[in-house]
PDB file of C-alpha atoms and ligand atoms in Angstrom:
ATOM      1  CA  UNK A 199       0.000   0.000   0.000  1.00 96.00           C
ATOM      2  CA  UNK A 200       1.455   3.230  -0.623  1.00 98.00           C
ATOM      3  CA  UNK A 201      -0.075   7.183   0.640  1.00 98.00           C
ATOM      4  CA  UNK A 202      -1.033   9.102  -2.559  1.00 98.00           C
ATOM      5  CA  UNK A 203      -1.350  12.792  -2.291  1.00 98.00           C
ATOM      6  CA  UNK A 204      -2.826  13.140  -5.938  1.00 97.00           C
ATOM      7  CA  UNK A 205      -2.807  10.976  -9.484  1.00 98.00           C
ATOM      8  CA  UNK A 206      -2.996  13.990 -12.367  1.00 97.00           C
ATOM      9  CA  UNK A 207      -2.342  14.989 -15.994  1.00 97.00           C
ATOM     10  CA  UNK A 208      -0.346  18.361 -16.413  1.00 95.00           C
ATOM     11  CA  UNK A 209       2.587  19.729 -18.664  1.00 95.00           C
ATOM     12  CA  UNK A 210       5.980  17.801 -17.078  1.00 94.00           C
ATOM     13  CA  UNK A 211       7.896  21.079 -15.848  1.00 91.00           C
ATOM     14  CA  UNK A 212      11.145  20.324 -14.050  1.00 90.00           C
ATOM     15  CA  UNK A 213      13.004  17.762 -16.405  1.00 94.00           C
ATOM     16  CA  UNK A 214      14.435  17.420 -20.451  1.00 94.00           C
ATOM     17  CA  UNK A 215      10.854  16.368 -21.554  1.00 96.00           C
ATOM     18  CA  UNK A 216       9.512  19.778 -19.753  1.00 94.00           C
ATOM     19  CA  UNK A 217       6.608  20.700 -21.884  1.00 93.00           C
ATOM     20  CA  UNK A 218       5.093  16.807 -22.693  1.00 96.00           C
ATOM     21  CA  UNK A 219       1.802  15.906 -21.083  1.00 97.00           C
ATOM     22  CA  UNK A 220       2.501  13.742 -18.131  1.00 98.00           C
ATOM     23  CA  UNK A 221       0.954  11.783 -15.654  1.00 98.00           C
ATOM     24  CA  UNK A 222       1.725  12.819 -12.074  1.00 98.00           C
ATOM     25  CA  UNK A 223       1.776  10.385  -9.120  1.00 98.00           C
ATOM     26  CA  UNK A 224       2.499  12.885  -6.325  1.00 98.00           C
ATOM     27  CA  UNK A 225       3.311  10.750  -3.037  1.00 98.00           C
ATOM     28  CA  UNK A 226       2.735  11.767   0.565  1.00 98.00           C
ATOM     29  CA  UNK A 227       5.327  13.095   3.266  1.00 97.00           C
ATOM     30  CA  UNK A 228       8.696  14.381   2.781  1.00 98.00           C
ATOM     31  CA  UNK A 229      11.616  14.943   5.558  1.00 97.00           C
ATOM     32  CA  UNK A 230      12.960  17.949   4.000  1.00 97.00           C
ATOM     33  CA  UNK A 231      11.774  21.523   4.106  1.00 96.00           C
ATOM     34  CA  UNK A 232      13.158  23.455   1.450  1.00 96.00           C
ATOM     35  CA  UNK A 233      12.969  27.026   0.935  1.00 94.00           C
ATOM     36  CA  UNK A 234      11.637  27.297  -2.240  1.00 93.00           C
ATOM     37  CA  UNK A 235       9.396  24.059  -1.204  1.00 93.00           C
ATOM     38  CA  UNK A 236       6.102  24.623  -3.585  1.00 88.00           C
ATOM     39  CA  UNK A 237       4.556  21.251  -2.305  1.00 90.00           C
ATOM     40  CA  UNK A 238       3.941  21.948   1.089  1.00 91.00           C
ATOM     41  CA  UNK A 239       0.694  20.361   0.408  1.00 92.00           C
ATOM     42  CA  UNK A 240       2.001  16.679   0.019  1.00 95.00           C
ATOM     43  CA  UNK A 241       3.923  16.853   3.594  1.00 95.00           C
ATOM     44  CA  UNK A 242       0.777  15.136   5.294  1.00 93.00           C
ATOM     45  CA  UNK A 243      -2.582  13.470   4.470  1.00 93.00           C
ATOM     46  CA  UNK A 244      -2.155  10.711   1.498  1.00 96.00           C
ATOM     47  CA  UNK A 245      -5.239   8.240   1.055  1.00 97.00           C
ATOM     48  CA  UNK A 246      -3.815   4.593   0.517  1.00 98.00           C
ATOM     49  CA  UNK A 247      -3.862   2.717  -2.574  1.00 98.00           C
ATOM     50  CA  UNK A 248      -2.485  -0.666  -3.906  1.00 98.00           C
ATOM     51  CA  UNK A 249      -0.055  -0.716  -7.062  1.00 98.00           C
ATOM     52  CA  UNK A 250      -2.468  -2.426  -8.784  1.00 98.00           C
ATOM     53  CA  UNK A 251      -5.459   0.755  -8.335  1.00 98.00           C
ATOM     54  CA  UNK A 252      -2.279   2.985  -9.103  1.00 98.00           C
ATOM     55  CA  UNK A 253      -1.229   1.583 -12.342  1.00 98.00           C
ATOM     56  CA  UNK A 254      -5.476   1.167 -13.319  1.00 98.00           C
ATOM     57  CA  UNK A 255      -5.702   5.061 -12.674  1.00 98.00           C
ATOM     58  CA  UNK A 256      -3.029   6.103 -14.598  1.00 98.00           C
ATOM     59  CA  UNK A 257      -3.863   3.783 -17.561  1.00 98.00           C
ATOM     60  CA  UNK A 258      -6.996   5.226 -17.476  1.00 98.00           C
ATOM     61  CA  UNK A 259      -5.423   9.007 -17.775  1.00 98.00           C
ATOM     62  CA  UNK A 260      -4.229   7.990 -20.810  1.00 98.00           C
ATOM     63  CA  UNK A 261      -0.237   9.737 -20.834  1.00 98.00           C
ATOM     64  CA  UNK A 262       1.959   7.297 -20.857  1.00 97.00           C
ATOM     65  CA  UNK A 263       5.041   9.489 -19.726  1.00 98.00           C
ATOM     66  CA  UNK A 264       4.744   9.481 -15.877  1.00 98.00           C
ATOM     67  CA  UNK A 265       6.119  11.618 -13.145  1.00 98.00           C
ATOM     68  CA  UNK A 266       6.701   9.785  -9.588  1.00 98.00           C
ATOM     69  CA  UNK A 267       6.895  12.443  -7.616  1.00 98.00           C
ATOM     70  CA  UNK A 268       6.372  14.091  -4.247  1.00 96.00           C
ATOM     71  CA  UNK A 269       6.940  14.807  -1.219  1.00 95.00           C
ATOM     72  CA  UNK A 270       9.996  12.009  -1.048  1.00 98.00           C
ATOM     73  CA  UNK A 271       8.724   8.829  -3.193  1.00 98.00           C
ATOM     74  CA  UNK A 272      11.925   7.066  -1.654  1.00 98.00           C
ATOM     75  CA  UNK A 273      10.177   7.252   1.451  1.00 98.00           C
ATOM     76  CA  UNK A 274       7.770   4.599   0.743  1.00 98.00           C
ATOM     77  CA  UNK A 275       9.111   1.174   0.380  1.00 97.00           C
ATOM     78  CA  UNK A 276       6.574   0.294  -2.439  1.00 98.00           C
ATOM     79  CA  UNK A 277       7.492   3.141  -4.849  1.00 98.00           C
ATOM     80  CA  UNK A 278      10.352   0.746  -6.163  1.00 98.00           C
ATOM     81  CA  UNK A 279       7.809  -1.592  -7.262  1.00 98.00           C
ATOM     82  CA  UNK A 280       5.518   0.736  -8.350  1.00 98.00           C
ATOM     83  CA  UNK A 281       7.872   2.241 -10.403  1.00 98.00           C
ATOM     84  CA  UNK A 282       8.609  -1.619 -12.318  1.00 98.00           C
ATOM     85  CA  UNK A 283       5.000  -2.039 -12.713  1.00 98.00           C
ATOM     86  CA  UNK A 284       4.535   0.919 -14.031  1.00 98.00           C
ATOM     87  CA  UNK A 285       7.893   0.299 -16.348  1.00 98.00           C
ATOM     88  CA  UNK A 286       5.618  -3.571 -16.687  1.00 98.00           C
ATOM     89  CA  UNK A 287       3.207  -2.014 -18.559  1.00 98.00           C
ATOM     90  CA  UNK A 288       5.057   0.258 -21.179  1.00 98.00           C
ATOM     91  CA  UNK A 289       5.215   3.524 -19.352  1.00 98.00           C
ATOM     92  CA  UNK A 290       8.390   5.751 -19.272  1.00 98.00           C
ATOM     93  CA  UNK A 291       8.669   6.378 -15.999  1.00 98.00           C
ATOM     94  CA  UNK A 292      10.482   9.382 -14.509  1.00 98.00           C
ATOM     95  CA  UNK A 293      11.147   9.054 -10.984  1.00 98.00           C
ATOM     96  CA  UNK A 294      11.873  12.810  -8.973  1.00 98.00           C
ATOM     97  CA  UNK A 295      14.063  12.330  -6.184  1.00 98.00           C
ATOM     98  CA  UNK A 296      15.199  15.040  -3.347  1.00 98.00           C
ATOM     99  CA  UNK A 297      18.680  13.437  -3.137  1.00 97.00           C
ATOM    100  CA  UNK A 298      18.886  12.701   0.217  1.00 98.00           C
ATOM    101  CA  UNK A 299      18.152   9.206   0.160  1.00 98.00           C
ATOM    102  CA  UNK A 300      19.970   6.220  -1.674  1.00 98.00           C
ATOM    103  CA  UNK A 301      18.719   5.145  -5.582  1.00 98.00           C
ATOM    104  CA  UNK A 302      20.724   2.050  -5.635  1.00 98.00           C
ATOM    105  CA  UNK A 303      18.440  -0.499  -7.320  1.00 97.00           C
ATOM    106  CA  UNK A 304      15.632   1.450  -8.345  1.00 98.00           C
ATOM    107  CA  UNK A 305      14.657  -0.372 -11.966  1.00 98.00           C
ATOM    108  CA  UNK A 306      17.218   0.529 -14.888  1.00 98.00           C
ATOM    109  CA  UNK A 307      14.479   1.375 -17.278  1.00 98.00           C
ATOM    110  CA  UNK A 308      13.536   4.281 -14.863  1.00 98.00           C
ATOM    111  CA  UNK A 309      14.534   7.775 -15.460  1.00 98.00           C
ATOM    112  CA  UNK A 310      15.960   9.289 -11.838  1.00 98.00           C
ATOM    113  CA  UNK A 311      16.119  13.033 -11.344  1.00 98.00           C
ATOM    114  CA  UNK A 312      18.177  13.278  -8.881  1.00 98.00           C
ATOM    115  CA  UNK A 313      17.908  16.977  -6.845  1.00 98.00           C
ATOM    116  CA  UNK A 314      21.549  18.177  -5.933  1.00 98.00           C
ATOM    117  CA  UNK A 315      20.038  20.963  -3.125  1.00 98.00           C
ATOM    118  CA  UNK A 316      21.726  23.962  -3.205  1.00 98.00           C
ATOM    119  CA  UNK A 317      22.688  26.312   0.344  1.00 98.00           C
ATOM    120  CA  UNK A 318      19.449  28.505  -0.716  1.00 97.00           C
ATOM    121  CA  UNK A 319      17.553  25.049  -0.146  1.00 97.00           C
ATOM    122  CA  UNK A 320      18.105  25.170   3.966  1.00 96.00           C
ATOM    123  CA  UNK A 321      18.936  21.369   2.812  1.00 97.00           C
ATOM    124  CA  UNK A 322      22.266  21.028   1.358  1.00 98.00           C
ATOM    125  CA  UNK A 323      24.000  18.855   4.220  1.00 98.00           C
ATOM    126  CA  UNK A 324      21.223  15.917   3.263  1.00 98.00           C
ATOM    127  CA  UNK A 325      22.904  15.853  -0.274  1.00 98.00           C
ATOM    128  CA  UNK A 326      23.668  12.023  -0.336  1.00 98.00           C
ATOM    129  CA  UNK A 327      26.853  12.219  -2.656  1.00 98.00           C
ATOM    130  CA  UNK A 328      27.166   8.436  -3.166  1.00 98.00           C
ATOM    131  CA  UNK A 329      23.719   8.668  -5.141  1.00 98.00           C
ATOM    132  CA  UNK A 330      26.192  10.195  -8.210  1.00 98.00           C
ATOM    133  CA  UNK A 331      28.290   6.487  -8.618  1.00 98.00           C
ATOM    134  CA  UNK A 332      24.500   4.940  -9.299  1.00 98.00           C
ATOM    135  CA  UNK A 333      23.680   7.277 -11.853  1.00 98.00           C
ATOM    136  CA  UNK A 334      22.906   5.976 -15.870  1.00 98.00           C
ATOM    137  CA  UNK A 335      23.754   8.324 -18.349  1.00 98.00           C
ATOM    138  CA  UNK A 336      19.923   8.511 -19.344  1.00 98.00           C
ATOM    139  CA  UNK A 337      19.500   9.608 -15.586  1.00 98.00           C
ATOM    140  CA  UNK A 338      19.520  13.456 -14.873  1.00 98.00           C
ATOM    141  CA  UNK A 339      20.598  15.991 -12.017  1.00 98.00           C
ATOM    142  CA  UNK A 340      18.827  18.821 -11.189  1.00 98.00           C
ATOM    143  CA  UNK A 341      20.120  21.937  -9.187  1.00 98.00           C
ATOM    144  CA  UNK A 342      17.484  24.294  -8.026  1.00 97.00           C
ATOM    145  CA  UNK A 343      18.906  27.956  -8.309  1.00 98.00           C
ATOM    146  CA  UNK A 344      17.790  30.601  -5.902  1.00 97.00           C
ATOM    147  CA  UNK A 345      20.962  32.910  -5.149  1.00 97.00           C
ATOM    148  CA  UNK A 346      24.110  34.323  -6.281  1.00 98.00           C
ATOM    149  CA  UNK A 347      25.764  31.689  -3.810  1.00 98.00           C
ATOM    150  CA  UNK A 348      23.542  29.067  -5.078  1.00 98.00           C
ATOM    151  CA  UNK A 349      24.947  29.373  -8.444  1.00 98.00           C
ATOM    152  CA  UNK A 350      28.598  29.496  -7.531  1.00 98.00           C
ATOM    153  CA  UNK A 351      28.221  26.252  -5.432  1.00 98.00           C
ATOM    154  CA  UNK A 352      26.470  24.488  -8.858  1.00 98.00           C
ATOM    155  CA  UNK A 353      28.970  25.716 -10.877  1.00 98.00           C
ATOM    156  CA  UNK A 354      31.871  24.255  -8.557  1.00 98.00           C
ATOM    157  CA  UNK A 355      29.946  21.104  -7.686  1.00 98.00           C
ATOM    158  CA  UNK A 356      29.494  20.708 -11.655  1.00 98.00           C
ATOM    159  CA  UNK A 357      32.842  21.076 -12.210  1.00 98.00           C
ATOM    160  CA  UNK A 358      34.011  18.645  -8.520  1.00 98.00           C
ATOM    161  CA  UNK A 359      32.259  15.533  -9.743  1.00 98.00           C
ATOM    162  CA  UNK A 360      32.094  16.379 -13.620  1.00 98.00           C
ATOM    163  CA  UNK A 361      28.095  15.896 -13.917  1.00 98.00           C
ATOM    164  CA  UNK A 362      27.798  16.661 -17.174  1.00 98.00           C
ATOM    165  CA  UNK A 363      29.802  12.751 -17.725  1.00 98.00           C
ATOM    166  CA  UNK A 364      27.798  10.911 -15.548  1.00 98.00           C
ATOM    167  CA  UNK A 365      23.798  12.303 -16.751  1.00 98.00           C
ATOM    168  CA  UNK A 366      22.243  14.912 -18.376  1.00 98.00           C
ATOM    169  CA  UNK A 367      22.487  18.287 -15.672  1.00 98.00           C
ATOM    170  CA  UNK A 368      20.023  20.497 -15.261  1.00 98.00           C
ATOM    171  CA  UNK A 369      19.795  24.028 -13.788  1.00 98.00           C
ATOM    172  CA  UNK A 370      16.473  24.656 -12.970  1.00 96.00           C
ATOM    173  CA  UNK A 371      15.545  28.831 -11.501  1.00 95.00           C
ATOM    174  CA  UNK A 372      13.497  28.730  -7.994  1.00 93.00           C
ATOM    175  CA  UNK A 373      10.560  30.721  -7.795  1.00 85.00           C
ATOM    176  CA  UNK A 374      10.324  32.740  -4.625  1.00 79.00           C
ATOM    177  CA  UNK A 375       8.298  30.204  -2.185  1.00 74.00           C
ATOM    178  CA  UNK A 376       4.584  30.890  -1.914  1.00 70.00           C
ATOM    179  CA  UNK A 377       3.268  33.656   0.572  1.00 73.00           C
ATOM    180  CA  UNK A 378       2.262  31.933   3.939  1.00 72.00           C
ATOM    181  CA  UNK A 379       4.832  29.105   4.107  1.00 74.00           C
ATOM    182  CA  UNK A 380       5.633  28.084   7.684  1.00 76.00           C
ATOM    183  CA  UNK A 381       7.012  24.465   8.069  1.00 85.00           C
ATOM    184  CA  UNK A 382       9.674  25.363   5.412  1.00 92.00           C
ATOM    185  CA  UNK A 383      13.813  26.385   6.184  1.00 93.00           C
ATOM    186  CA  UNK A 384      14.357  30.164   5.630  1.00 90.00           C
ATOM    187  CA  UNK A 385      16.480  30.978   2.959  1.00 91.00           C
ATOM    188  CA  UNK A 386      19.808  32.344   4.143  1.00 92.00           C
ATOM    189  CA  UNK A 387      19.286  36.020   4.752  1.00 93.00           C
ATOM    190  CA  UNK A 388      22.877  37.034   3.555  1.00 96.00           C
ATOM    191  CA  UNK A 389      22.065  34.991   0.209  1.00 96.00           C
ATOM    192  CA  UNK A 390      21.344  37.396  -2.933  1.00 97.00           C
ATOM    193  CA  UNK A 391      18.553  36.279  -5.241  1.00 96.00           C
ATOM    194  CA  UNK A 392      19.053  35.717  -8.375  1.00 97.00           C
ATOM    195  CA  UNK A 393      16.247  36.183 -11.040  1.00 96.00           C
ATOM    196  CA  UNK A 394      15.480  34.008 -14.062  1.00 95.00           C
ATOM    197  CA  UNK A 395      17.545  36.220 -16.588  1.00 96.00           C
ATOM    198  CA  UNK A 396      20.629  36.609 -14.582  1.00 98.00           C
ATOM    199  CA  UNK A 397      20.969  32.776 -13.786  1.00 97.00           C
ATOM    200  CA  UNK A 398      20.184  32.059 -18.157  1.00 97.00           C
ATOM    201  CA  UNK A 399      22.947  35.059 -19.045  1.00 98.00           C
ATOM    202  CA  UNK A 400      25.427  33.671 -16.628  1.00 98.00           C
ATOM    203  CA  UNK A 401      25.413  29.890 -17.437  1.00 97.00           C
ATOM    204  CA  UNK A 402      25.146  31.095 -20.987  1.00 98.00           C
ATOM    205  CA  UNK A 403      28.578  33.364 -20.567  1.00 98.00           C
ATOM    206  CA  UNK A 404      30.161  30.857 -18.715  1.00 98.00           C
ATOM    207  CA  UNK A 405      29.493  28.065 -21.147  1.00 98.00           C
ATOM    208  CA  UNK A 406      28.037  25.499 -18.989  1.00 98.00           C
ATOM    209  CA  UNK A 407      27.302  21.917 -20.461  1.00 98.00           C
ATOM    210  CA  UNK A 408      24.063  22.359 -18.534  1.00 98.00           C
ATOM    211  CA  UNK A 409      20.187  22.731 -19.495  1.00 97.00           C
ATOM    212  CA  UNK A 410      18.460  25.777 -18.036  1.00 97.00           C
ATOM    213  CA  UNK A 411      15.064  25.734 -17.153  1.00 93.00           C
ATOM    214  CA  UNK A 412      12.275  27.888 -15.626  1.00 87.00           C
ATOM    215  CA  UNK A 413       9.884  25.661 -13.792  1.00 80.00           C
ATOM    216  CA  UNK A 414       7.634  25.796 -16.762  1.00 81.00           C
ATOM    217  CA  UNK A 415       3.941  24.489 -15.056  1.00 77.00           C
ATOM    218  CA  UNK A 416       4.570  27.910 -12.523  1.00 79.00           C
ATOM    219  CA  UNK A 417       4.925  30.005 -16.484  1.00 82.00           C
ATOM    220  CA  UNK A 418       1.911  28.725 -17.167  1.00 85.00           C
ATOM    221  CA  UNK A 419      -0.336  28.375 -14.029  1.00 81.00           C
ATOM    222  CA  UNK A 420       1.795  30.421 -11.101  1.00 75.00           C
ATOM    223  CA  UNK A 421       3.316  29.519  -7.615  1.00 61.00           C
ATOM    224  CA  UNK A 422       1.586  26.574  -6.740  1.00 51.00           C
ATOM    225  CA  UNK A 423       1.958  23.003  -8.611  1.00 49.00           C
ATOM    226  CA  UNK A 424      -0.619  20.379  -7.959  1.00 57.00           C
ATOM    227  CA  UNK A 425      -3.394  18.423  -9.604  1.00 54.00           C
ATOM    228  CA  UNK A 426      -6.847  20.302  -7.817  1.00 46.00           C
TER     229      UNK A 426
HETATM  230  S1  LIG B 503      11.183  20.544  -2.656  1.00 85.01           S
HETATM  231 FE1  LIG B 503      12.248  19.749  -0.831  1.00 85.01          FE
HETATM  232  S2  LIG B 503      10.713  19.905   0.829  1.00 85.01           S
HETATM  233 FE2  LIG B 503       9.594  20.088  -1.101  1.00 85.01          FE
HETATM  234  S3  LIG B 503       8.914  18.022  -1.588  1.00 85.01           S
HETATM  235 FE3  LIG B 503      10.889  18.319  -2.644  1.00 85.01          FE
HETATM  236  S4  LIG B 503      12.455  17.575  -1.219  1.00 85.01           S
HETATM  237 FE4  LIG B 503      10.548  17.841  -0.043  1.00 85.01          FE
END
């Protein structure tokens, strides 16, 4: 049985296929707080559902690219299967990770995005480095960008385990979080924001083998990402 926050169809935003309709299987609870967190909504509540009433649902949606997402889907032990069954029955599964716990083992035909959290996040001492020898080259890493010294550390971190060889990187630019947010970590108050155009002009000038991307489901539809 696994805690479901939400099973919905929406543009994928956060990943190289950004912009395909995708199915989202949004999983309850997370044990980070991020800054720039914009599903506070998934940290409790969940209604349970079998793999089986999982996979039915999102045949049923009819996208066959799928997002497991969350909150932390590592959490759960049944996401791994999920995410084989899903695989089973000729979906292309993208599984979005915070980074802080292990992917060893999760099913090869799987796409991991793999969140590298950056000293904006509040979260960057749960970055679980060893996750980066398990990576495929079909696999991604994604660096959410809020600040001046958020940038500098995903330029040198780039550049300390040479991401670009191992998957496909991706810088993706943090919204400010939504008004109201109280469970999440406070930005660093000496930390400089840094808006969409600066962080595209500066990878651009300094030539980074890295894709930039706005978090495109907040272009379309604002701060706050979820299925209702
Ligand atoms: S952004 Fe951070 S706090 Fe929010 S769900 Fe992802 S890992 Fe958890």
């Amino acid at each position: 049985m696994l805690s479901v926050k939400e099973i919905y169809v929406s543009l994928q935003g956060e990943t190289s296929r950004a912009g395909l309709p995708c199915t989202f299987v949004r999983l309850a609870a997370c044990d980070l707080r991020c800054s720039w967190c914009d599903s506070e909504y998934s940290f409790a509540g969940g209604d349970p559902r079998t793999i089986d009433e999982i996979t039915a649902e999102v045949k049923a949606l009819g996208v066959r690219l799928v997002t497991v997402t969350g909150g932390e889907p590592l959490l759960q032990a049944e996401t791994r299967p999920l995410i084989s069954r899903l695989c089973d029955e000729g979906c292309t599964v993208l599984l979005e990770t915070s980074g802080a716990h292990p992917i060893k083992g999760i099913d090869y035909r799987a796409v991991i995005v793999l969140d590298l959290k950056a000293p904006s996040s509040g979260e960057m001492d749960r970055n679980h480095y060893e996750n980066l020898e398990h990576l495929k080259a079909t696999d991604e890493v994604k660096i959410v960008i809020a600040s001046e010294e958020d940038y500098a550390w995903a330029v040198h971190t780039l550049k300390t385990y040479r991401l670009e060889t191992r998957a496909g990187v991706l810088f993706t630019w943090a919204s400010p979080p939504p008004p109201g947010s109280v469970e999440l970590k406070a930005m660093p108050p000496a930390h400089h924001r840094i808006s969409m155009r600066e962080l595209a002009d500066r990878l651009l000038a300094d030539r980074l083998p890295v894709r930039f991307l706005p978090q495109v489901h907040k272009v379309v539809w604002g701060d706050v990402a979820t299925g209702k």
